[in-house]
Coordinates of C-alpha atoms and ligand atoms in Angstrom, one line a residue:
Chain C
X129 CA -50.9 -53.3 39.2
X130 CA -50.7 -49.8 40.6
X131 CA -47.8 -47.8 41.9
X132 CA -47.2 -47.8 45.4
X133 CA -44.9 -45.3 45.9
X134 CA -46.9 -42.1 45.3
X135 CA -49.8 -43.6 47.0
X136 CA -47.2 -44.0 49.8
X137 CA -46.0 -40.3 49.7
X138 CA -49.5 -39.0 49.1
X139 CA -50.6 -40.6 52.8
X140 CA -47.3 -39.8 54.9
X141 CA -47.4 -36.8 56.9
X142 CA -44.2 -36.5 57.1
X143 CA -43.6 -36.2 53.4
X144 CA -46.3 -33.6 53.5
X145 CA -44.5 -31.9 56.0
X146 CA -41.3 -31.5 54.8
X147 CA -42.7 -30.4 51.4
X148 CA -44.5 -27.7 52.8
X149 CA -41.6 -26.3 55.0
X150 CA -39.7 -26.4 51.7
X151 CA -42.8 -24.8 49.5
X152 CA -42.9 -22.1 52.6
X153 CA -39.2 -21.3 52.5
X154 CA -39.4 -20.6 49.2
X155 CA -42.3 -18.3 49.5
X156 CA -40.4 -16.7 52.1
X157 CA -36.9 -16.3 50.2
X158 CA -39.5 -15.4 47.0
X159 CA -42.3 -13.1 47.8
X160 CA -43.6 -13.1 44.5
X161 CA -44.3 -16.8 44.9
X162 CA -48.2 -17.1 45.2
X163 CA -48.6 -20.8 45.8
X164 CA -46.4 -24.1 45.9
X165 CA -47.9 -27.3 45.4
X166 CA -46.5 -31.1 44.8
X167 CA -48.2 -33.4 43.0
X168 CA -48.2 -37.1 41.8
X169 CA -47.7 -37.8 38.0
X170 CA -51.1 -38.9 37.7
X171 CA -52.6 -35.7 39.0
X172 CA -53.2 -36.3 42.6
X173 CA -52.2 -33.1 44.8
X174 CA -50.1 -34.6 48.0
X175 CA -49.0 -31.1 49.6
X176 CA -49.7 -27.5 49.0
X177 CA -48.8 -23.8 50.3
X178 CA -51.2 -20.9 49.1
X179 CA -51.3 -17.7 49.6
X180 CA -54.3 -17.1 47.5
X181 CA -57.4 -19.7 48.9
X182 CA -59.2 -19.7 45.3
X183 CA -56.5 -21.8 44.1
X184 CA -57.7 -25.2 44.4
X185 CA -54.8 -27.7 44.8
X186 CA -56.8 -30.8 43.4
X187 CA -57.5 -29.3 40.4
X188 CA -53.9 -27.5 39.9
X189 CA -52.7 -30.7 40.8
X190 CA -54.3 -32.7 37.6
X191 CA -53.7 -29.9 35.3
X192 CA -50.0 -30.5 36.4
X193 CA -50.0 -34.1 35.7
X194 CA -51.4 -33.5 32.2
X195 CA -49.2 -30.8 31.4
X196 CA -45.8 -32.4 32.6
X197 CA -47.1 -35.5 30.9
X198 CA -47.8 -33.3 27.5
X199 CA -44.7 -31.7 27.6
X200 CA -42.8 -34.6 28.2
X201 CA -44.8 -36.4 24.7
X202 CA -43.6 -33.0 23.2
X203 CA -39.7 -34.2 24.5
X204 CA -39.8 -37.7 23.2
X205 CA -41.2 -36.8 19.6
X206 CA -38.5 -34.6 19.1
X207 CA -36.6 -37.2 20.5
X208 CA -35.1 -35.0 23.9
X209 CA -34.2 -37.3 26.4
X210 CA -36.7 -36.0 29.5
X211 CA -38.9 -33.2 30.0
X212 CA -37.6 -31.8 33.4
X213 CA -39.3 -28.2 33.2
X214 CA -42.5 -26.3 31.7
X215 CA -43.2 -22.2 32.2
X216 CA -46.4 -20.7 31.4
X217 CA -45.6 -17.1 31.1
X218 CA -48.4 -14.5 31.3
X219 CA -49.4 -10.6 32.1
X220 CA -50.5 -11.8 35.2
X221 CA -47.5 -13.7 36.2
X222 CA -45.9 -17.5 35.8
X223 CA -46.2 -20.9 36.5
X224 CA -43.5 -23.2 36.5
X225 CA -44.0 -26.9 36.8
X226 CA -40.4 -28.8 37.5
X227 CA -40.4 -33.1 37.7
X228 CA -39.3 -33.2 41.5
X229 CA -35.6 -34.6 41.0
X230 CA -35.0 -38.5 42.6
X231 CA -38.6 -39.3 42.1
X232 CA -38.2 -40.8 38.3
X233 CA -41.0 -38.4 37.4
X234 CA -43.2 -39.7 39.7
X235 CA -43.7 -36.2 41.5
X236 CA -44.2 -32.6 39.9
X237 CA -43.7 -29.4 41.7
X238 CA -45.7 -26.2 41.0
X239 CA -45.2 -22.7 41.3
X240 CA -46.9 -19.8 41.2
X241 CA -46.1 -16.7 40.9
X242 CA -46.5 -13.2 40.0
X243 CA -44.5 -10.7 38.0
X244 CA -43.1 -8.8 40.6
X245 CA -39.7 -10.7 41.1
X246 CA -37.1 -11.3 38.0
X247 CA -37.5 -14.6 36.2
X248 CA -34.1 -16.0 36.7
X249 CA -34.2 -15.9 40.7
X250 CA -37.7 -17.3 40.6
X251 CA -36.6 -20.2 38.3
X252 CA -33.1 -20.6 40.7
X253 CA -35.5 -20.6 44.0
X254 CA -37.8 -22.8 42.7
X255 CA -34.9 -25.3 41.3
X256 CA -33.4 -25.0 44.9
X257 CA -36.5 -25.6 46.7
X258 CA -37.2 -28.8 44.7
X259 CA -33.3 -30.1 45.4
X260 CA -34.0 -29.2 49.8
X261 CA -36.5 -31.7 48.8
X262 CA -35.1 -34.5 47.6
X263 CA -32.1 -34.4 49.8
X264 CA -34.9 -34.0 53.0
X265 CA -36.4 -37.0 52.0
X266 CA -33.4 -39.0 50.7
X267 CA -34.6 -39.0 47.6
X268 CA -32.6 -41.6 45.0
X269 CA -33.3 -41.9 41.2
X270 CA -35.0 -45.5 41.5
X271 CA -38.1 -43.1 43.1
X272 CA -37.7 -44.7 46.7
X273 CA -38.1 -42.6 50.0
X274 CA -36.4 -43.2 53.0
X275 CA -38.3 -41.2 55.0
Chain P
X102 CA -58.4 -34.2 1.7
X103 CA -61.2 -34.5 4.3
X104 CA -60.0 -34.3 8.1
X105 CA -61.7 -35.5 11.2
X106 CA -61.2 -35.7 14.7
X107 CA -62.9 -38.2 16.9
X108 CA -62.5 -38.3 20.3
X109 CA -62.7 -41.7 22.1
X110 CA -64.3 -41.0 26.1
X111 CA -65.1 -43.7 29.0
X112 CA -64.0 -44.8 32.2
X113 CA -60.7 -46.0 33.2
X114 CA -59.4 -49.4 32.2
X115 CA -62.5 -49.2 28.9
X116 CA -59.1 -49.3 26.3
X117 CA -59.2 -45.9 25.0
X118 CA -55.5 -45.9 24.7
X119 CA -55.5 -49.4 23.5
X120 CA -58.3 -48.5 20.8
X121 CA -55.9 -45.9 19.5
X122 CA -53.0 -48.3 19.4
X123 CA -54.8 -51.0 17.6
X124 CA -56.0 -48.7 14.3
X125 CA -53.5 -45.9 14.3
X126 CA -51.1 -46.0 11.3
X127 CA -47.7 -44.4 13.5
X128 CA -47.0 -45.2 17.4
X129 CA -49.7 -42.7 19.0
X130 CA -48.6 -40.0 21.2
X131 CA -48.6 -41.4 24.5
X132 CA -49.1 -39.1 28.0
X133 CA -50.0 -42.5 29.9
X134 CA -48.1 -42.4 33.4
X135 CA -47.6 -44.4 36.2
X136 CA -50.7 -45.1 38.0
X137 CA -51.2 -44.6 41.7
X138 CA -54.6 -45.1 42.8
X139 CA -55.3 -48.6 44.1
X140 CA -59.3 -48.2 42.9
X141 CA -57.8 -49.5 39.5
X142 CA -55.7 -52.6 39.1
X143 CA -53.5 -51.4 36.0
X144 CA -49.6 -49.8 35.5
X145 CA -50.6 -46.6 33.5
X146 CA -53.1 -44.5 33.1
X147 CA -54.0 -41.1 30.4
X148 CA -53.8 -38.1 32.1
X149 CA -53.6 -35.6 29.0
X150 CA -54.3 -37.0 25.3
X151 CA -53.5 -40.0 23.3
X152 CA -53.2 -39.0 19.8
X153 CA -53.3 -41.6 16.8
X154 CA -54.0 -41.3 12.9
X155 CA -55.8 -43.3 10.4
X156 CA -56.7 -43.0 6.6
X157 CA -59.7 -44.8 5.5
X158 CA -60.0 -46.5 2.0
X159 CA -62.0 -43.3 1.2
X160 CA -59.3 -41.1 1.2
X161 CA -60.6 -39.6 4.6
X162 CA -58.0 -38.8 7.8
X163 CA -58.9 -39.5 10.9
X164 CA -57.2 -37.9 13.9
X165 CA -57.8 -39.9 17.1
X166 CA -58.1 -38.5 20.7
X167 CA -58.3 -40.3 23.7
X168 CA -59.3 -38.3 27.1
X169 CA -58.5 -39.5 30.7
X170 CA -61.3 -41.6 31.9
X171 CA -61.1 -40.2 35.4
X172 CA -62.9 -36.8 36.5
X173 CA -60.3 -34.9 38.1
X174 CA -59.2 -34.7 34.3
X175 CA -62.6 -33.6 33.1
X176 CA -60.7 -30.0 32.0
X177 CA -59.5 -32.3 29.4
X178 CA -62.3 -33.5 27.8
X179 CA -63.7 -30.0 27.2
X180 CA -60.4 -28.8 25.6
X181 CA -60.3 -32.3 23.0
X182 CA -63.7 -32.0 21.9
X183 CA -63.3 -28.4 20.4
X184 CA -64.1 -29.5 16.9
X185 CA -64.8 -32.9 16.7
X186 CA -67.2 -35.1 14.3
X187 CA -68.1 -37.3 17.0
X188 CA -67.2 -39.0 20.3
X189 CA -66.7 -42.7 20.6
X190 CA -68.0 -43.7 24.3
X191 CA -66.7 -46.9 25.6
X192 CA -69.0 -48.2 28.8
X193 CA -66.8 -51.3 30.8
X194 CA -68.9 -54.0 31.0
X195 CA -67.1 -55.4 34.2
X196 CA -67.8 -52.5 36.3
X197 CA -70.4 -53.3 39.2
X198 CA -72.5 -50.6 37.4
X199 CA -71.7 -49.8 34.4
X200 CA -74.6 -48.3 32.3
X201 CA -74.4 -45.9 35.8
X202 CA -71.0 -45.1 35.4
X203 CA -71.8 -44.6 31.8
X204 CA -73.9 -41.8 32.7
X205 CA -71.2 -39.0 33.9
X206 CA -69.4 -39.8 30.1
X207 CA -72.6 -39.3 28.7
X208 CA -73.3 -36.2 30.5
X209 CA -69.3 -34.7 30.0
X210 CA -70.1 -35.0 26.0
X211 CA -73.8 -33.7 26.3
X212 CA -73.7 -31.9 22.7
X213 CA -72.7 -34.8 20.8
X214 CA -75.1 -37.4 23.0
X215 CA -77.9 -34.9 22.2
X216 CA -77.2 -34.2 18.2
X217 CA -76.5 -37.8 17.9
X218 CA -72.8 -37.3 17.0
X219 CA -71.5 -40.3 19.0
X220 CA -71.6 -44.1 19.6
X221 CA -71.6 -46.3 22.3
X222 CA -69.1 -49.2 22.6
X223 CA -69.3 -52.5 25.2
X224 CA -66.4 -54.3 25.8
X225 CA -65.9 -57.0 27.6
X226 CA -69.2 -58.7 26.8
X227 CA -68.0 -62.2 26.5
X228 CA -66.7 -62.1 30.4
X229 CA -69.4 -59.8 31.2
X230 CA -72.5 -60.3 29.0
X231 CA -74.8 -58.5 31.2
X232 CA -76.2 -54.9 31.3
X233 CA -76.7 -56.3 27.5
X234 CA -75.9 -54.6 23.8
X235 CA -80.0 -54.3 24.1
X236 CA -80.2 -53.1 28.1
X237 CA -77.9 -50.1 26.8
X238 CA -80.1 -49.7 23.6
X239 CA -83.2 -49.0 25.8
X240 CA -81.5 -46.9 28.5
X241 CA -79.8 -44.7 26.3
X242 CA -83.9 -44.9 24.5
X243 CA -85.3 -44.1 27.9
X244 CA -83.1 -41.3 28.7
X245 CA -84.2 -39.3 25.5
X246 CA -81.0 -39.3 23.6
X247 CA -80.8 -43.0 21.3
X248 CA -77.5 -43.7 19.9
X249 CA -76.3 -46.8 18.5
X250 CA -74.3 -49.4 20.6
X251 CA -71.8 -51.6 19.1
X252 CA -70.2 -54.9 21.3
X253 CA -66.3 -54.4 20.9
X254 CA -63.1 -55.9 22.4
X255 CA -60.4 -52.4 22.2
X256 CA -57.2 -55.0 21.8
X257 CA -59.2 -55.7 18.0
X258 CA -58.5 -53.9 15.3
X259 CA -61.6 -54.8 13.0
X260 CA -63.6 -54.6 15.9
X261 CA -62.5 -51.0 16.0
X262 CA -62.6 -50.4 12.7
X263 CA -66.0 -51.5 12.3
X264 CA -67.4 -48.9 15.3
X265 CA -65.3 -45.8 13.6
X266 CA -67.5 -47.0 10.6
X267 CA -70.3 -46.5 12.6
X268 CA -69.5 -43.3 14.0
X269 CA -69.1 -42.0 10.8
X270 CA -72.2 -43.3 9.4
X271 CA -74.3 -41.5 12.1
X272 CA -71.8 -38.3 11.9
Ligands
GTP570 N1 -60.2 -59.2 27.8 C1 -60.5 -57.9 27.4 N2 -59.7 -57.0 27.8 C2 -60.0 -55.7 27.5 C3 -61.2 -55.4 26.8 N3 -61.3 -54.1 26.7 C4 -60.2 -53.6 27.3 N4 -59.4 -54.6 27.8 C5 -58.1 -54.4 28.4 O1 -58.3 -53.4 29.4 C6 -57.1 -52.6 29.4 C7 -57.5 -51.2 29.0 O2 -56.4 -50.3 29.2 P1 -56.3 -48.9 28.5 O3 -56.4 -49.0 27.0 O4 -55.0 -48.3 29.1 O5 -57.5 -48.2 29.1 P2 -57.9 -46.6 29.0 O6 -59.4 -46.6 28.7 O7 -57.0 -45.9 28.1 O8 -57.7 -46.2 30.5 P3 -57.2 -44.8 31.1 O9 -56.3 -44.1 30.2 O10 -56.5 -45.2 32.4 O11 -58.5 -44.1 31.4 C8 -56.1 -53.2 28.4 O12 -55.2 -54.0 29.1 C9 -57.0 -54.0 27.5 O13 -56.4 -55.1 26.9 C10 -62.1 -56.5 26.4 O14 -63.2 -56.3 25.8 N5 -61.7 -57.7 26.8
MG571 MG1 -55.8 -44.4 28.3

């Protein structure tokens, strides 16, 4: 049988909602921060902020999936608990893709950004964007929402 | 020592994943997830690679790649095949259309449909028995580009066997 619960989040408005506000907030605390978007483990996008429309969120969103899902194959050969972040790095800026926490891996946030801010406070925004998150939504480990 | 990499391609639910588990000598690399979308009744799905390894009585390695079956992951496909001796396509039999559906796989791994560097694989054919091994024989005839089709149940390892045989006869 399929998973309900990122069907679920996928269709609620209000999830969407609240993880835009959250994406926007951290574009506005982060100016270097050229698009936010959440997605579902298996590469569905369920909310997105861009500032640059030639991003498509559909296809960011299944690139996501299969790079959380490589990185996290890298994790267990290695034998590393989880895989909980991945950074592209490039001359043109980064990407970071963080496993949104309380969702069991269920849900991958992705951000993009130039090079115009310092690394560290775009990894720390990004972190604390993806923690207003889950405590919005009430977020618990077992991957249920309240909201 | 010789080195190939076959990639196996097809719809979701075919057993591209299973495939891989049935012939590969180590636990493959898994990227299977939790599955969301209600269109397909199963727990996990492929959304990067599956990865498995095989060494043939020949002295010949075999790496294995499985792709996502569904098309938002197409990027994928493009990025496995880099390289390979041939693709493995497996066509569900209990799809409402599947010699249709087969069509987009077909399509995704155009050079090695067109130089012949693949095979075609029906499951569920005991459940399902018709399109037929033959109906696929003539469409694939009819649509220029002949390639040999092979009845096979994934969750079998000699069955597998027998079409990586194949693939590499043709190859
Ligand atoms: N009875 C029967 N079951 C089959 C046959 N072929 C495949 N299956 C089953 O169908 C399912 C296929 O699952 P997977 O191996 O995950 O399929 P996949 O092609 O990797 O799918 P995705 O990664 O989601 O694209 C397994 O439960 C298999 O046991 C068949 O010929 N007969
Ligand atoms: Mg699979």
């Amino acid at each position: 049988m399929h998973d309900d619960s990122m069907r679920l989040w996928r269709e609620s408005p209000v999830f969407k909602a609240v993880c835009r506000a959250e994406m926007d907030e951290l574009r506005n605390s982060t100016p270097s921060v050229q698009a936010g978007i959440i997605a579902t483990a298996d590469g569905f996008d369920v909310a997105d902020v861009c500032v640059n429309d030639t991003y498509s969120p559909a296809r960011l969103s299944a690139m996501a999936s299969s790079m959380m899902a490589l990185a996290g194959a890298v994790a267990r050969e290695v034998e590393y608990p989880n895989c909980e972040s991945l950074i592209v790095e490039s001359s043109g800026g980064k990407t970071i893709m963080m496993s949104l926490p309380g969702t069991d891996g269920r849900l991958v946030l992705l951000v993009i950004a130039d090079n115009s801010a310092s690394f560290g406070m775009l990894l720390m925004h990004a972190r604390q964007c993806a923690h207003r998150i889950q405590k919005r939504l009430n977020l618990t480990t077992d991957g249920a929402a309240e909201s | 020592m010789i080195e190939h990499k076959i990639i196996f391609a097809g719809p979701t639910g075919a057993g591209k994943t299973t495939a891989i588990g049935q012939v590969s000598e180590r636990p493959p690399v898994s990227t299977d997830v939790i599955n969301s979308d209600a269109r397909y009744n199963k727990a996990t799905t492929t959304v990067a690679i599956d990865f498995g390894e095989i060494t043939l009585d020949a002295g010949e390695k075999l790496r294995l790649y499985g792709v996502p079956g569904q098309h938002r992951f197409s990027f994928v496909w493009d990025i496995a095949a880099r390289g390979a001796l041939g693709v493995i396509l497996i066509a569900d039999n209990s799809l409402p259309e599947p010699m249709k559906e087969l069509q987009f796989y077909l399509d995704g791994f155009a050079s090695f449909v067109k130089s012949g560097a693949a095979v075609v694989v029906v499951n569920r054919l005991e459940t399902h028995p018709s399109p037929s091994q033959e109906d696929y024989v003539n469409m694939l005839i009819a649509r220029g580009t002949p390639l040999p089709v092979c009845a096979c149940d994934p969750r079998k390892k000699e069955d597998v066997l027998t079409v990586l045989d194949v693939l590499l006869t043709v190859c």
